[in-house]
Coordinates of C-alpha atoms in Angstrom, one line a residue:
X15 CA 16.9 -256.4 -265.0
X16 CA 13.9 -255.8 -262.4
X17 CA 12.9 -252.7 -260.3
X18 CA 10.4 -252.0 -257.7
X19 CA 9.3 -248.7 -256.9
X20 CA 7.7 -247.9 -253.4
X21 CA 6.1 -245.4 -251.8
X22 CA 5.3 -244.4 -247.9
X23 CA 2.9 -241.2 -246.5
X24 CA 2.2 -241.6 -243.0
X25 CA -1.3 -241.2 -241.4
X26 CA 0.0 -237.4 -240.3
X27 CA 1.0 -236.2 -243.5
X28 CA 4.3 -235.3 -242.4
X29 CA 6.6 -238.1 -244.6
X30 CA 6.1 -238.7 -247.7
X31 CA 9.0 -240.8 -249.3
X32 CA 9.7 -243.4 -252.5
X33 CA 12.3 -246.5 -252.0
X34 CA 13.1 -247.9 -255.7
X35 CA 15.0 -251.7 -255.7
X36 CA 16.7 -252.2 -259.0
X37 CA 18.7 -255.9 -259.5
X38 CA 20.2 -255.9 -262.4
X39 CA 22.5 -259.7 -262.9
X40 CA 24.7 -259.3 -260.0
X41 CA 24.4 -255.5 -258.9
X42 CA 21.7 -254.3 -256.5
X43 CA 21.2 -250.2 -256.6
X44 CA 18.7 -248.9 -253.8
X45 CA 17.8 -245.6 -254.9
X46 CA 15.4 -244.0 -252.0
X47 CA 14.2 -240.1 -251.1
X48 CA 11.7 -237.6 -251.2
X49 CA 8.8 -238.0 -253.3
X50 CA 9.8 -235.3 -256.0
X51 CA 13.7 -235.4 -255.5
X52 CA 16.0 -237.9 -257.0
X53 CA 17.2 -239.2 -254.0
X54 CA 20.3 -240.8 -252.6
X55 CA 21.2 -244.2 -254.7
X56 CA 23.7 -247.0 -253.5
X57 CA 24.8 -250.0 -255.7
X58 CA 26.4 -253.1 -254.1
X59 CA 27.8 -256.2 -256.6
X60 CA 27.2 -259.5 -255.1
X61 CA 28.7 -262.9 -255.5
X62 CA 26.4 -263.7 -258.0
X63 CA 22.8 -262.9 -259.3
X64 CA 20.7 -265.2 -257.0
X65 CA 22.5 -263.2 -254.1
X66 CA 21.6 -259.9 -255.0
X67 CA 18.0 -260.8 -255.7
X68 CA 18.0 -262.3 -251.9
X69 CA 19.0 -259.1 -250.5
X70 CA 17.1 -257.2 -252.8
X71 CA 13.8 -259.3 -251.3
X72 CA 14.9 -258.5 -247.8
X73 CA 14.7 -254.8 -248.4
X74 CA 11.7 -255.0 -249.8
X75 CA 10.3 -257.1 -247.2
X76 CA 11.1 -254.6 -244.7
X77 CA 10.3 -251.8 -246.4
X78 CA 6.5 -253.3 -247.1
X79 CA 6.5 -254.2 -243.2
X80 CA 7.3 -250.1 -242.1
X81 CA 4.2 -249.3 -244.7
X82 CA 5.6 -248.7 -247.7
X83 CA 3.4 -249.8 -250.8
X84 CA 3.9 -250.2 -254.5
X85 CA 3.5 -247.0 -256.6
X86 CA 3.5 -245.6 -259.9
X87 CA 6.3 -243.2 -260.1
X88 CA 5.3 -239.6 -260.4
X89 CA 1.4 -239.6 -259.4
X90 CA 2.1 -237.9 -256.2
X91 CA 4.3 -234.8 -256.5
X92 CA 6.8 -232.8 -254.8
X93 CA 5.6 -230.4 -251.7
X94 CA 4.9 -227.3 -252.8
X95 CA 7.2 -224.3 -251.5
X96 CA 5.8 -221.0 -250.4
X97 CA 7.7 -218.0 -250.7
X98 CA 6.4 -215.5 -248.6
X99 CA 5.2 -212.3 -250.8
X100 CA 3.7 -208.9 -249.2
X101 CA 3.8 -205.4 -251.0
X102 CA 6.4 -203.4 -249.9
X103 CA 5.1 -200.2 -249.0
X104 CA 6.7 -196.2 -249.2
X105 CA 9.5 -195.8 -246.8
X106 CA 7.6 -193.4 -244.1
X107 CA 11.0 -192.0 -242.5
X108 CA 13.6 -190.4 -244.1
X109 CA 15.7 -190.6 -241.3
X110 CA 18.3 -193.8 -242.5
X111 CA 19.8 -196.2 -240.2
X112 CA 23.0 -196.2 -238.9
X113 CA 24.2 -199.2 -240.7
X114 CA 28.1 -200.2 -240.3
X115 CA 28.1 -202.8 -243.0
X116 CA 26.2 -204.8 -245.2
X117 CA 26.9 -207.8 -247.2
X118 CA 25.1 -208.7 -250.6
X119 CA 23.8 -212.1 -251.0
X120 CA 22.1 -211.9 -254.2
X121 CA 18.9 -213.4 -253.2
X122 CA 16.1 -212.8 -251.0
X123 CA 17.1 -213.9 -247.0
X124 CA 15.7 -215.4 -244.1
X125 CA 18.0 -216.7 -242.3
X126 CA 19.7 -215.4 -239.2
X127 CA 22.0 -216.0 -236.9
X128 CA 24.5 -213.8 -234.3
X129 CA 26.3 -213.9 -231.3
X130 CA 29.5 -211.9 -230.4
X131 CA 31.7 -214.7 -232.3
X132 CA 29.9 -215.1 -235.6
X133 CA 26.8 -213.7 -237.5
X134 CA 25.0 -216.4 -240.2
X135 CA 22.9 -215.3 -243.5
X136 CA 21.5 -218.1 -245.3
X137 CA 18.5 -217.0 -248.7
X138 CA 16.1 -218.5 -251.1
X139 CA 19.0 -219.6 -253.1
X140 CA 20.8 -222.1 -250.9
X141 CA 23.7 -220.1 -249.8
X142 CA 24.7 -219.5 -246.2
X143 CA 27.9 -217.9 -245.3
X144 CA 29.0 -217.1 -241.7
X145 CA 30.6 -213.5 -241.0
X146 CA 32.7 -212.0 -238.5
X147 CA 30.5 -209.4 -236.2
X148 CA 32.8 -207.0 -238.3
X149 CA 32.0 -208.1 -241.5
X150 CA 34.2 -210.5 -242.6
X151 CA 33.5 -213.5 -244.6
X152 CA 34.7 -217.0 -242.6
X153 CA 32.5 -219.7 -244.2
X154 CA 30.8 -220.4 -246.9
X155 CA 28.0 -223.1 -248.0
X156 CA 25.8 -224.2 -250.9
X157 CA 23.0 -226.2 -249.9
X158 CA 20.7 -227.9 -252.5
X159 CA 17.5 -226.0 -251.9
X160 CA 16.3 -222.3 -250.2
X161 CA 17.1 -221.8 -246.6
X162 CA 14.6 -220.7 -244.5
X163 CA 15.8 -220.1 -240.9
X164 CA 19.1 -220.5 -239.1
X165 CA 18.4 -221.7 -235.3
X166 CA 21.4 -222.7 -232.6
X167 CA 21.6 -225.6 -230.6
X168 CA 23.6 -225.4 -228.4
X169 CA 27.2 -224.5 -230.2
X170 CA 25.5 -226.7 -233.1
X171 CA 24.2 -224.7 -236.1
X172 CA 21.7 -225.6 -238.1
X173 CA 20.3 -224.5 -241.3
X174 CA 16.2 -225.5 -242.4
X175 CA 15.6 -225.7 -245.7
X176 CA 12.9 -225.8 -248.4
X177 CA 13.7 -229.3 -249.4
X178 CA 12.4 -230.6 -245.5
X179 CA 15.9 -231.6 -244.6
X180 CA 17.9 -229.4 -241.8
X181 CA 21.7 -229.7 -242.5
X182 CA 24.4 -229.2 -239.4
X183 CA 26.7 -226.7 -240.1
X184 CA 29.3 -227.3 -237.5
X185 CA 31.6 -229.1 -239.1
X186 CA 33.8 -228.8 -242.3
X187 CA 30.9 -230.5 -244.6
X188 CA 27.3 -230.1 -243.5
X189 CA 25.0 -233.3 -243.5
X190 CA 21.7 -233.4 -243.1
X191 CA 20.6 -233.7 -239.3
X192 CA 17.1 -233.8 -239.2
X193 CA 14.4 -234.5 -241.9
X194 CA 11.0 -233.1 -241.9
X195 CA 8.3 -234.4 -244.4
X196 CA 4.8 -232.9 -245.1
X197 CA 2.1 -232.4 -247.6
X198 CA 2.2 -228.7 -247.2
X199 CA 5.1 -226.1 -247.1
X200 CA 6.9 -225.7 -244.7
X201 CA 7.2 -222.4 -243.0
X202 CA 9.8 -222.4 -239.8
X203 CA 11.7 -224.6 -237.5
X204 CA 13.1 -224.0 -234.8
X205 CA 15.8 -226.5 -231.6
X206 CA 16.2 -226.9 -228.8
X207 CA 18.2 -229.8 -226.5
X208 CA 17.2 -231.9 -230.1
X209 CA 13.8 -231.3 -230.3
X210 CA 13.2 -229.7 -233.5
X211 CA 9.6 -228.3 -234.1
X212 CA 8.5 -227.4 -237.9
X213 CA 5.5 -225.7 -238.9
X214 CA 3.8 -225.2 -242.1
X215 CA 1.7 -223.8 -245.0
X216 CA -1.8 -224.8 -243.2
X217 CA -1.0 -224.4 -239.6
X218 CA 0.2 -227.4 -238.6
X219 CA 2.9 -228.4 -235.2
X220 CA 5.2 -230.9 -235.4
X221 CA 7.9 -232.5 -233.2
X222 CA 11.0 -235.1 -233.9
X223 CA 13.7 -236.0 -232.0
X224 CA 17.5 -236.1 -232.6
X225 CA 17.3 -238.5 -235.0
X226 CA 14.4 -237.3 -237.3
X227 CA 11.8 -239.8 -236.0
X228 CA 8.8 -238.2 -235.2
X229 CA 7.5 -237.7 -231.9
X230 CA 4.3 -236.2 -232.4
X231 CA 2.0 -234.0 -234.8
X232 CA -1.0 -231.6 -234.5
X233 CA -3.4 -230.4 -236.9
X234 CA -3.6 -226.3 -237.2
X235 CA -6.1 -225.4 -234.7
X236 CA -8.5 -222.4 -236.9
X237 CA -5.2 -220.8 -238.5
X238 CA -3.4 -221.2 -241.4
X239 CA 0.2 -220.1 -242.3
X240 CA 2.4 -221.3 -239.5
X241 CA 5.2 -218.6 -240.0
X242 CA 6.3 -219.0 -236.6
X243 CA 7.7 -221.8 -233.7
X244 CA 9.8 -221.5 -231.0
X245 CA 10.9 -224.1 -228.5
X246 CA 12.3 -224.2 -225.6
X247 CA 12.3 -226.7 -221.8
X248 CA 8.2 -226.6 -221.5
X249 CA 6.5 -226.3 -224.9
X250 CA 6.4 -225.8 -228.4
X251 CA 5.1 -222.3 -229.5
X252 CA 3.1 -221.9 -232.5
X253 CA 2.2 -218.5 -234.3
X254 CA -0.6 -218.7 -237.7
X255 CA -3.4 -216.6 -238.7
X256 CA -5.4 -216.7 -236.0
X257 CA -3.0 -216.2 -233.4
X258 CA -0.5 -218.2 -230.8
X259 CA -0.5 -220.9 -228.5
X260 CA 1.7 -223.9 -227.0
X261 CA 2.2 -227.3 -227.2
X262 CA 3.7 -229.8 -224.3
X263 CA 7.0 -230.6 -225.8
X264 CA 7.4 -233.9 -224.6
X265 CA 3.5 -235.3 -225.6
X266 CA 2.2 -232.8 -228.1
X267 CA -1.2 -231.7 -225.7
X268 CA -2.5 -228.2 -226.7
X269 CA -1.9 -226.3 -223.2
X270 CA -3.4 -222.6 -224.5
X271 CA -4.2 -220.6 -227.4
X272 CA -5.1 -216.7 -227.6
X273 CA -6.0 -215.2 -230.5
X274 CA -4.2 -211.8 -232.3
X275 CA -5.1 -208.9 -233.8
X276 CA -4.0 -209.8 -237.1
X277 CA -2.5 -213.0 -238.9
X278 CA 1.5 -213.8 -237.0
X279 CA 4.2 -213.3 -239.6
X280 CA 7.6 -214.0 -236.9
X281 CA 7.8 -214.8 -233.7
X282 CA 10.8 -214.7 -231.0
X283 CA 10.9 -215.6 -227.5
X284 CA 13.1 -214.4 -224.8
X285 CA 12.9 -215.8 -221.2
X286 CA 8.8 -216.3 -220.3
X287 CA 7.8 -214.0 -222.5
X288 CA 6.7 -214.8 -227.0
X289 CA 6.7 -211.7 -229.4
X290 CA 4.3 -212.1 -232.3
X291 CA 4.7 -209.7 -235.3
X292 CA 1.3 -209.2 -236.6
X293 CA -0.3 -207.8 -240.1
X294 CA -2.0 -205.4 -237.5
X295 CA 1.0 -203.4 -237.5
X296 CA 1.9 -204.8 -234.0
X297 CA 4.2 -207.0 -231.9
X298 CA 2.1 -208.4 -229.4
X299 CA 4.1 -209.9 -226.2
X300 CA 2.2 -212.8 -224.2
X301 CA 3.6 -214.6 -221.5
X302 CA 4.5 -218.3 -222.1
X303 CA 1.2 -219.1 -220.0
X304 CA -0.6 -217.6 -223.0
X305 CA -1.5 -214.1 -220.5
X306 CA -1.5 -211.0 -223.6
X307 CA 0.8 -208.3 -221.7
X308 CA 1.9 -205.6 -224.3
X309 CA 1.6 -203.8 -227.8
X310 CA 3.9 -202.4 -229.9
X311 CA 2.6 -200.1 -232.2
X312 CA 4.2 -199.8 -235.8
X313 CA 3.1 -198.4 -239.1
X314 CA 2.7 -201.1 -241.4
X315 CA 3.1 -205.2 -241.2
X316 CA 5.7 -206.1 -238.7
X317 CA 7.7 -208.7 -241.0
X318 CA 10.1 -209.3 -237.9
X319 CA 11.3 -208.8 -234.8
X320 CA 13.7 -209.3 -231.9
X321 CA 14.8 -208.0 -228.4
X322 CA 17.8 -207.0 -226.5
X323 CA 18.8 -210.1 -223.5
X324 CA 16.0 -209.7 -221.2
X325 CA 13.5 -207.8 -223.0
X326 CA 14.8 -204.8 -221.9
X327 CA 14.6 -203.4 -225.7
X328 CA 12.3 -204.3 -228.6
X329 CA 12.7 -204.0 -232.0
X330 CA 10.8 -205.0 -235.8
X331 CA 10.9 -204.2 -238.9
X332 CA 7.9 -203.3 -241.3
X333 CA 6.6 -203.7 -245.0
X334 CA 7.5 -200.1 -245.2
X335 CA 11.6 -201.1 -244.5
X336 CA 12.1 -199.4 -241.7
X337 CA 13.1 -200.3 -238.1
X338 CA 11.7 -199.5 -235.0
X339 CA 13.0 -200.0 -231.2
X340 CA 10.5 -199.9 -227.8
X341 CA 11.1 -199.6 -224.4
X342 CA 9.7 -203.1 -222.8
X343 CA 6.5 -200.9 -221.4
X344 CA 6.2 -200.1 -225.1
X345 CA 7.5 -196.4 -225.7
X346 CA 8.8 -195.9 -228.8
X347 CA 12.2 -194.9 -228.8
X348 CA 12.7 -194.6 -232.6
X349 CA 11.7 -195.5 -236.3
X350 CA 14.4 -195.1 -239.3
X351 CA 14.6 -196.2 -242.7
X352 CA 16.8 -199.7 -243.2
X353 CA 18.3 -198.2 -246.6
X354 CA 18.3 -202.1 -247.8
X355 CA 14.8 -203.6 -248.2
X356 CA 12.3 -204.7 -245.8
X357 CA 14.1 -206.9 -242.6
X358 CA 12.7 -210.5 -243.1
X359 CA 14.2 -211.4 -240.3
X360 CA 16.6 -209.9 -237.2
X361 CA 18.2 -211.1 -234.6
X362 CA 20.0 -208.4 -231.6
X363 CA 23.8 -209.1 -230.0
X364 CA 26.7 -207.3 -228.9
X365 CA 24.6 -203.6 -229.2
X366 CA 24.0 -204.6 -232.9
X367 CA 20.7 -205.2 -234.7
X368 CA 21.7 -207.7 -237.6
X369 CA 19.2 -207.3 -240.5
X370 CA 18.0 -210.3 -243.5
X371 CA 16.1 -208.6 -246.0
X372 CA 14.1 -209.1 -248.8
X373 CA 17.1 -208.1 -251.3
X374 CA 19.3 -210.2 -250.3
X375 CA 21.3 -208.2 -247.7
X376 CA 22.6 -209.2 -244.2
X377 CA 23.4 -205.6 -242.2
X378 CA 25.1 -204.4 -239.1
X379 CA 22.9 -201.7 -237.5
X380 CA 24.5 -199.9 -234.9
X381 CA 21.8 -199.8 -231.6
X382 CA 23.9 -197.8 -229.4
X383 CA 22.0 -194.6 -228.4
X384 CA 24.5 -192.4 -229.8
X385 CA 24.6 -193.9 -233.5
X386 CA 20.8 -193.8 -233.1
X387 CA 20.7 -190.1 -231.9
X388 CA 23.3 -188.9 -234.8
X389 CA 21.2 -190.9 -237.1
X390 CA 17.9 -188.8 -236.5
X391 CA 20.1 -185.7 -237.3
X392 CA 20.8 -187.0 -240.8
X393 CA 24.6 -187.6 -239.7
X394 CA 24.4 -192.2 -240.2
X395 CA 27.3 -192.8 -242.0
X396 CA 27.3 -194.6 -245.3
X397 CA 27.6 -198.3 -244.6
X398 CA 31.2 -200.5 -245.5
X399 CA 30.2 -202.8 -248.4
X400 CA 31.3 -206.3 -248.2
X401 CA 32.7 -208.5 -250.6
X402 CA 32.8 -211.7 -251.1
X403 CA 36.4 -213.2 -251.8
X404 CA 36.8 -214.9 -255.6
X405 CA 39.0 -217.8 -253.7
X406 CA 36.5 -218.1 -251.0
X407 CA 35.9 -221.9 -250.2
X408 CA 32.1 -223.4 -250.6
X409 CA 31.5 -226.1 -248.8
X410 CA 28.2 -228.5 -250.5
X411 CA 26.6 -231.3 -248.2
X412 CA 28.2 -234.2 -247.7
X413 CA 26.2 -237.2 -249.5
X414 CA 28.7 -240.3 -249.3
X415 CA 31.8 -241.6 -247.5
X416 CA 34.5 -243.7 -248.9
X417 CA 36.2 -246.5 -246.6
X418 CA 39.6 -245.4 -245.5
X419 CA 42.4 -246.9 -243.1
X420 CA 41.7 -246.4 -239.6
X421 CA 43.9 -243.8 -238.2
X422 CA 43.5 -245.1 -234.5
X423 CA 42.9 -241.3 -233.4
X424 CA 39.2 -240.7 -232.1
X425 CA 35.6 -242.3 -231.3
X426 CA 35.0 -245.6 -233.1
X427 CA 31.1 -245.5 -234.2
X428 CA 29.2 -248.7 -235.6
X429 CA 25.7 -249.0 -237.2
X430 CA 23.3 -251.8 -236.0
X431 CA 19.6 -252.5 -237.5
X432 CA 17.3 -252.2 -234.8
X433 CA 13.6 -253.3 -235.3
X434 CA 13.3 -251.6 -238.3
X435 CA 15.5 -249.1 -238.0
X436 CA 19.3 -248.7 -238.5
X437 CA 21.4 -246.8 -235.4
X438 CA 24.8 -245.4 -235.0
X439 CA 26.0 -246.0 -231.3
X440 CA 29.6 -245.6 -229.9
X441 CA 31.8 -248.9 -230.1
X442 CA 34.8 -247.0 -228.2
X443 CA 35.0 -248.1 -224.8
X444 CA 33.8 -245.1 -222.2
X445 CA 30.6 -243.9 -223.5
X446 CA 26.9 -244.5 -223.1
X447 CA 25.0 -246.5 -225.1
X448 CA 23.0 -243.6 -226.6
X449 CA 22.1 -242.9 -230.0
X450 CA 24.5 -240.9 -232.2
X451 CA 22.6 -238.5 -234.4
X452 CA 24.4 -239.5 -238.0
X453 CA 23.5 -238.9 -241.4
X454 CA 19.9 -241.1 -242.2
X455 CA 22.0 -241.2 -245.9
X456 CA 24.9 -242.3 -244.6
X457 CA 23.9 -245.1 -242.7
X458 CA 24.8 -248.7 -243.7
X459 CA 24.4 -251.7 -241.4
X460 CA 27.2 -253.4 -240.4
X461 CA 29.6 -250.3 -240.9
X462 CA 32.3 -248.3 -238.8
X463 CA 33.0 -245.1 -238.6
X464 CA 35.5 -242.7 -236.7
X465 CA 34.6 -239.2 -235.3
X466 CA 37.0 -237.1 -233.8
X467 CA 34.8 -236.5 -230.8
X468 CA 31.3 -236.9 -228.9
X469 CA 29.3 -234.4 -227.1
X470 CA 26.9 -235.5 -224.5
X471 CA 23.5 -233.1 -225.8
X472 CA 21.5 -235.0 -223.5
X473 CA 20.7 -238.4 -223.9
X474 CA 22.3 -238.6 -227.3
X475 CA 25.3 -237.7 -228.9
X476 CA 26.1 -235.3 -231.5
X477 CA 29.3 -235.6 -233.5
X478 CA 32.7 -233.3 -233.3
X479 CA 35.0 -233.1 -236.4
X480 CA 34.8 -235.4 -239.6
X481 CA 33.1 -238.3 -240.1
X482 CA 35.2 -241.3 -242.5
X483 CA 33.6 -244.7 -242.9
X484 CA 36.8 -247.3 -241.7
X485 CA 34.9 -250.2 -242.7

């Protein structure tokens, strides 16, 4: 039996990845990953011996040829992961929110999403479960590391996680869509039309395209702790310790950067205008030319925050757990106690606030001025506890496909080497010849697969249904 173990970094620091080629008689097992992780493994039997120690050679060759390089296994660890830790200060209201459910998680959250159909948690421990906007329990995940933001694409969901990989949601198994190396943490992503931007632990931008290859990377510019980016047509929107800026999306130029008054914890955009929670006490709003327009003035460390469509309403949430709201001119409207830990993150549809918090718990707050105003009586009613069901489904990544018979019904998908890559492009008459983003781990040259459907997302294709390997 042989093996050979390599290992790739690239010249940005943002892959770092082993590939191990094991030939043992007649079988050949390629085991390949993240540095740290135990990877994804295949095994193949071949004809005989001398076969599998060709093929073996030819995936060596190719590997050595991208820049991969023999290594000793286990000199270079595992990225770290950050947790983000502040002291969680008295309450300073004792007015409580009017909050019309919330849903226990059981570990720390960051993730949110809502829209008038569905409302997404997702926490440290891997778990993301998606909720009616009345509280009930629809879907359920495990993934294998922390989640730490939820972002849309579309009517694509996506989850980022602590392990660098960002899993799509949509469909009855979630599979890894994207896959984001680096040498530091990694703090935020965020999509948009397939661009997915990721920030880190010391500042730094990057960008990759639909199907995980990077487009570009930028070294932090005088800040560290990258806790926030936002993308959207024009740029890529950074937030650190030092303050905000923008990236061109397409080529990765540095376009502005204005300092704030305090490190950026969260950031959100709506239309031209960026929100940057600050350790200041603030959310300062700049314009997406980088012009500083507006304060708004809490009482402790803005941890999040979020506005109503337009702008028309601000809100955040402190180190203190409460929750504020400001006219767009920056009036304070109110300030009440969240009753469940300090809002990590927070996210504003249908006339609700939707809370993550550092316990664990995804809330329902009711914005409409007369919850608010019976609220600051002392009249919020005590919120409806949900539950999660015993027989609730979980759904865990999907990491392999068996070959089964071809049904006939759907898009017909094949996977072609090219350069140095492998693609999935449609085979079924009809249909550009555009990339597919697939599964990196499910990818096997020469095979077919069949997908119920294809959306166009704009000069790819993203897949609809289940995916099932037919040869």
């Amino acid at each position: 039996m042989s093996a050979t173990y390599l290992e790739y970094s690239d010249p940005n620091g943002a892959e770092h990845k082993f590939y191990e080629v094991t030939v043992d008689g007649a079988d050949l097992t390629v085991r390949y990953g993240r540095i740290g992780t135990d990877g994804q493994t295949q095994r193949k039997t071949f004809p005989s011996p001398e076969k599998a120690q060709a093929e073996a050679d030819k995936k060596l060759k190719e590997k050595r040829r991208k820049g991969y390089e023999d290594a000793v296994q286990g000199v270079r660890q595992k990225r770290e992961v950050v947790r983000r830790t502040f002291t969680e200060t008295r309450a300073t209201t004792r007015q409580g929110a009017p909050l019309l459910w919330k849903f226990d998680t059981k570990a720390t959250a960051f993730g949110i999403f809502a829209d008038e159909q569905q409302v997404w948690v997702g926490n440290e421990a891997g778990q993301v479960h998606a909720l009616s906007p009345d509280g009930e329990v629809q879907r359920s995940f495990t993934l294998p590391d922390g989640v730490k933001c939820l972002v849309r694409d579309d009517r694509w969901t996506f989850a980022g996680c602590d392990d660098g990989n960002v899993y799509d949601l949509s469909g009855k198994l979630p599979f890894v869509a994207y896959e984001v190396e680096g040498s530091a943490a990694l703090l935020w992503l965020d999509i948009h039309a397939g661009t997915l931007a990721a920030s880190d632990w010391d500042g730094n931008v990057f960008a990759f395209d639909a199907e995980s290859d990077q487009q570009w990377a930028n070294v932090a510019t005088g800040g560290k702790m990258g806790w926030m980016v936002r993308v959207d047509d024009r740029g890529v929107y950074y937030g650190h310790s030092a303050g905000v800026g923008m990236y061109d999306r397409t080529s990765g130029l540095p376009l502005w950067q204005a300092r704030t008054r305090g490190g950026v914890l969260f950031g959100w955009q709506d239309g031209g205008d960026l929100y940057a929670g600050t350790t200041q006490n603030l959310i300062q709003r700049f314009t997406k030319a980088g012009e500083h327009v507006q304060d708004y003035a809490c009482d402790a460390a803005v941890l999040s925050c979020a506005t109503s469509p337009g702008g028309e309403y601000v809100f955040a949430g402190d180190s203190g757990s409460a929750v504020y709201c400001f006219t767009r001119t920056g009036e304070r409207l109110w300030k009440l106690g969240s009753g469940v830990g300090g809002a990590l993150s927070m996210q504003y549809s249908g006339g609700r606030l939707y809370l993550v918090t550092s316990r664990g718990i995804l809330a329902a707050l009711d914005a409409s001025p007369e919850a608010i105003q019976a609220a600051q009586r002392g009249e919020a009613p005590a919120p409806r506890d949900v539950k999660l069901a015993a027989a609730a489904q979980v759904s865990a990544p999907l990491t392999q496909l068996t070959v089964t018979p071809d049904s006939g019904q759907g898009v017909r998908l094949v996977c072609e080497r090219d350069g140095t890559r492998l693609r999935v492009r449609p085979a079924t008459p009809g249909y550009q010849e555009w990339n597919v983003q697939f599964p990196r781990n499910l990818r096997e040259a020469g095979a077919t697969y069949l997908v119920d459907d294809l959306v166009d997302a704009g000069g790819f294709y993203r897949v609809v249904g289940d995916i099932r390997r037919i040869g």
